mmCIF file of C-alpha atoms in Angstrom:
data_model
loop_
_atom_site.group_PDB
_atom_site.id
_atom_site.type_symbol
_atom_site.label_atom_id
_atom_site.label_comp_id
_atom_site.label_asym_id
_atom_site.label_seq_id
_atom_site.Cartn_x
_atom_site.Cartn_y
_atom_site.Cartn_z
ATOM 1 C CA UNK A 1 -13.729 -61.555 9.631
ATOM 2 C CA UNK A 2 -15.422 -58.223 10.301
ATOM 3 C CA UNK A 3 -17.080 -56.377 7.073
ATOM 4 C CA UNK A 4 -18.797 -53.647 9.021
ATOM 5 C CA UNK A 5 -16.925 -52.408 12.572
ATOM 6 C CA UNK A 6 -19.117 -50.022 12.923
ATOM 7 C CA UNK A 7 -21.873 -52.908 13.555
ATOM 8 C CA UNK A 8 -19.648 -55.951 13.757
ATOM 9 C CA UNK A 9 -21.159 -57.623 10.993
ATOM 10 C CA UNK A 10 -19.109 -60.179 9.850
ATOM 11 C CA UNK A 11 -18.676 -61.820 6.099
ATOM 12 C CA UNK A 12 -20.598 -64.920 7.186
ATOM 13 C CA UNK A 13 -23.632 -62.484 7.809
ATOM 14 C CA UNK A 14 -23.400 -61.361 4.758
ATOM 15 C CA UNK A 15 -23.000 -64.174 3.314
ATOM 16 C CA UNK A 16 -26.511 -65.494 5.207
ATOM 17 C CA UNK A 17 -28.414 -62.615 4.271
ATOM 18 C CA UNK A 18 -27.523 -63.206 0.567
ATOM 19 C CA UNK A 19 -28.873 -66.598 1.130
ATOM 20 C CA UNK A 20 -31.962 -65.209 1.838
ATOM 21 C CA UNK A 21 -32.513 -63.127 -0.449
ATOM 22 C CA UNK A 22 -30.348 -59.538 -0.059
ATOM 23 C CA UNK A 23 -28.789 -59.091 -3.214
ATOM 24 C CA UNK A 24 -27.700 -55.600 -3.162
ATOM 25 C CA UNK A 25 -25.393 -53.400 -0.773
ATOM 26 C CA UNK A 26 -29.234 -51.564 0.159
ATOM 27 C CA UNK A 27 -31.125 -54.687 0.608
ATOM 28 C CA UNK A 28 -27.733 -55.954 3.425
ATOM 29 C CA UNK A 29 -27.878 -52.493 5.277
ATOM 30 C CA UNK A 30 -31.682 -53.475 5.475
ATOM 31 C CA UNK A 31 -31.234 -56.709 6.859
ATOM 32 C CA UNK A 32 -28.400 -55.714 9.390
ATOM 33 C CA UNK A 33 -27.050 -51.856 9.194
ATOM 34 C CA UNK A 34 -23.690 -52.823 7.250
ATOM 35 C CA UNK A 35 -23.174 -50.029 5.142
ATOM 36 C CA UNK A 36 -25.153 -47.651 6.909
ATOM 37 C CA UNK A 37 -23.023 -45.477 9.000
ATOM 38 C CA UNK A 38 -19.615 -44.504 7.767
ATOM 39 C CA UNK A 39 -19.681 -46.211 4.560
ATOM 40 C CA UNK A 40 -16.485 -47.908 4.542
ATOM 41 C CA UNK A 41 -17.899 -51.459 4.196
ATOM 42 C CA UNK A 42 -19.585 -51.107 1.109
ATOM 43 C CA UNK A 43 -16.968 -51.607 -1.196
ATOM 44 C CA UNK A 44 -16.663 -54.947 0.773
ATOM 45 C CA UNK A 45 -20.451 -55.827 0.558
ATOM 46 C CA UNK A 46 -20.038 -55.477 -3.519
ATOM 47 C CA UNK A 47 -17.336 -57.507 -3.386
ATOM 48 C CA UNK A 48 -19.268 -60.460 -1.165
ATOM 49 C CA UNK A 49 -22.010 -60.263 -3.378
ATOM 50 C CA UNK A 50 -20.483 -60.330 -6.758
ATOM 51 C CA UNK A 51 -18.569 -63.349 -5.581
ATOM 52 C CA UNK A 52 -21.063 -65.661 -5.466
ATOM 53 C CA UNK A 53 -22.774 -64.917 -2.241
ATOM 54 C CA UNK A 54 -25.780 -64.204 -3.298
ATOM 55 C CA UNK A 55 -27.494 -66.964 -5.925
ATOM 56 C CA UNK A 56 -28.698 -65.249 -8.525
ATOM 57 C CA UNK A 57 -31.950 -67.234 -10.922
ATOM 58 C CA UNK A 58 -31.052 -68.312 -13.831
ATOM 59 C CA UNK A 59 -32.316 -64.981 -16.543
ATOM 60 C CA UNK A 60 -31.358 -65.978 -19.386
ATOM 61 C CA UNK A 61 -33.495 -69.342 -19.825
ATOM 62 C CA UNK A 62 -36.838 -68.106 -20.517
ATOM 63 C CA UNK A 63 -35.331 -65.564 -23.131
ATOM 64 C CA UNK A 64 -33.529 -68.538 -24.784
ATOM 65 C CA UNK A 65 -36.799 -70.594 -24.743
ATOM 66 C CA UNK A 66 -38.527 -67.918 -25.885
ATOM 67 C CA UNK A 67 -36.952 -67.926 -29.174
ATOM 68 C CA UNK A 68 -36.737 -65.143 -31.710
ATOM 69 C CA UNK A 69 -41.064 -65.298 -32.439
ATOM 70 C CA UNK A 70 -41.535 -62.590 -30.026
ATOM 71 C CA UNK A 71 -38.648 -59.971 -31.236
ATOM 72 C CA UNK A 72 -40.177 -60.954 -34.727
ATOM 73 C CA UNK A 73 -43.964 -59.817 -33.904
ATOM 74 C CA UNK A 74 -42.298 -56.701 -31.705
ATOM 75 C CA UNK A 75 -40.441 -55.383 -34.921
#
């Protein structure tokens, strides 16, 4: 299915350019113009990406491992 007529970009595009490594609506229009002319698609491109399309590293691990010894010496 089509996310950007404008460009014919479809989903799966998106999808691939999450994969490597487009992980915002900007970094998408970079990689293939969705989003860049009317605008319409956007809304569509948040919605691809905040459903998993784009694999997001793991941020809360090395706060967890961490532990609480560096909020201690920062207070």
């Amino acid at each position: 299915m089509y996310v950007c007529s404008c460009f014919g970009v479809t989903e799966q595009q998106v999808r691939q350019h999450a994969e490597n490594g487009a992980c915002t609506p900007r970094q998408i229009a970079s990689a293939c113009k969705a989003g860049t002319d009317c605008g319409s698609c956007v809304r569509r491109i948040q919605a691809l990406l905040g459903r998993g399309a784009c694999p997001r590293p793991e941020i809360a691990e090395p706060v967890l491992s961490s532990g609480l010894s560096g909020l201690e010496e920062a207070a």
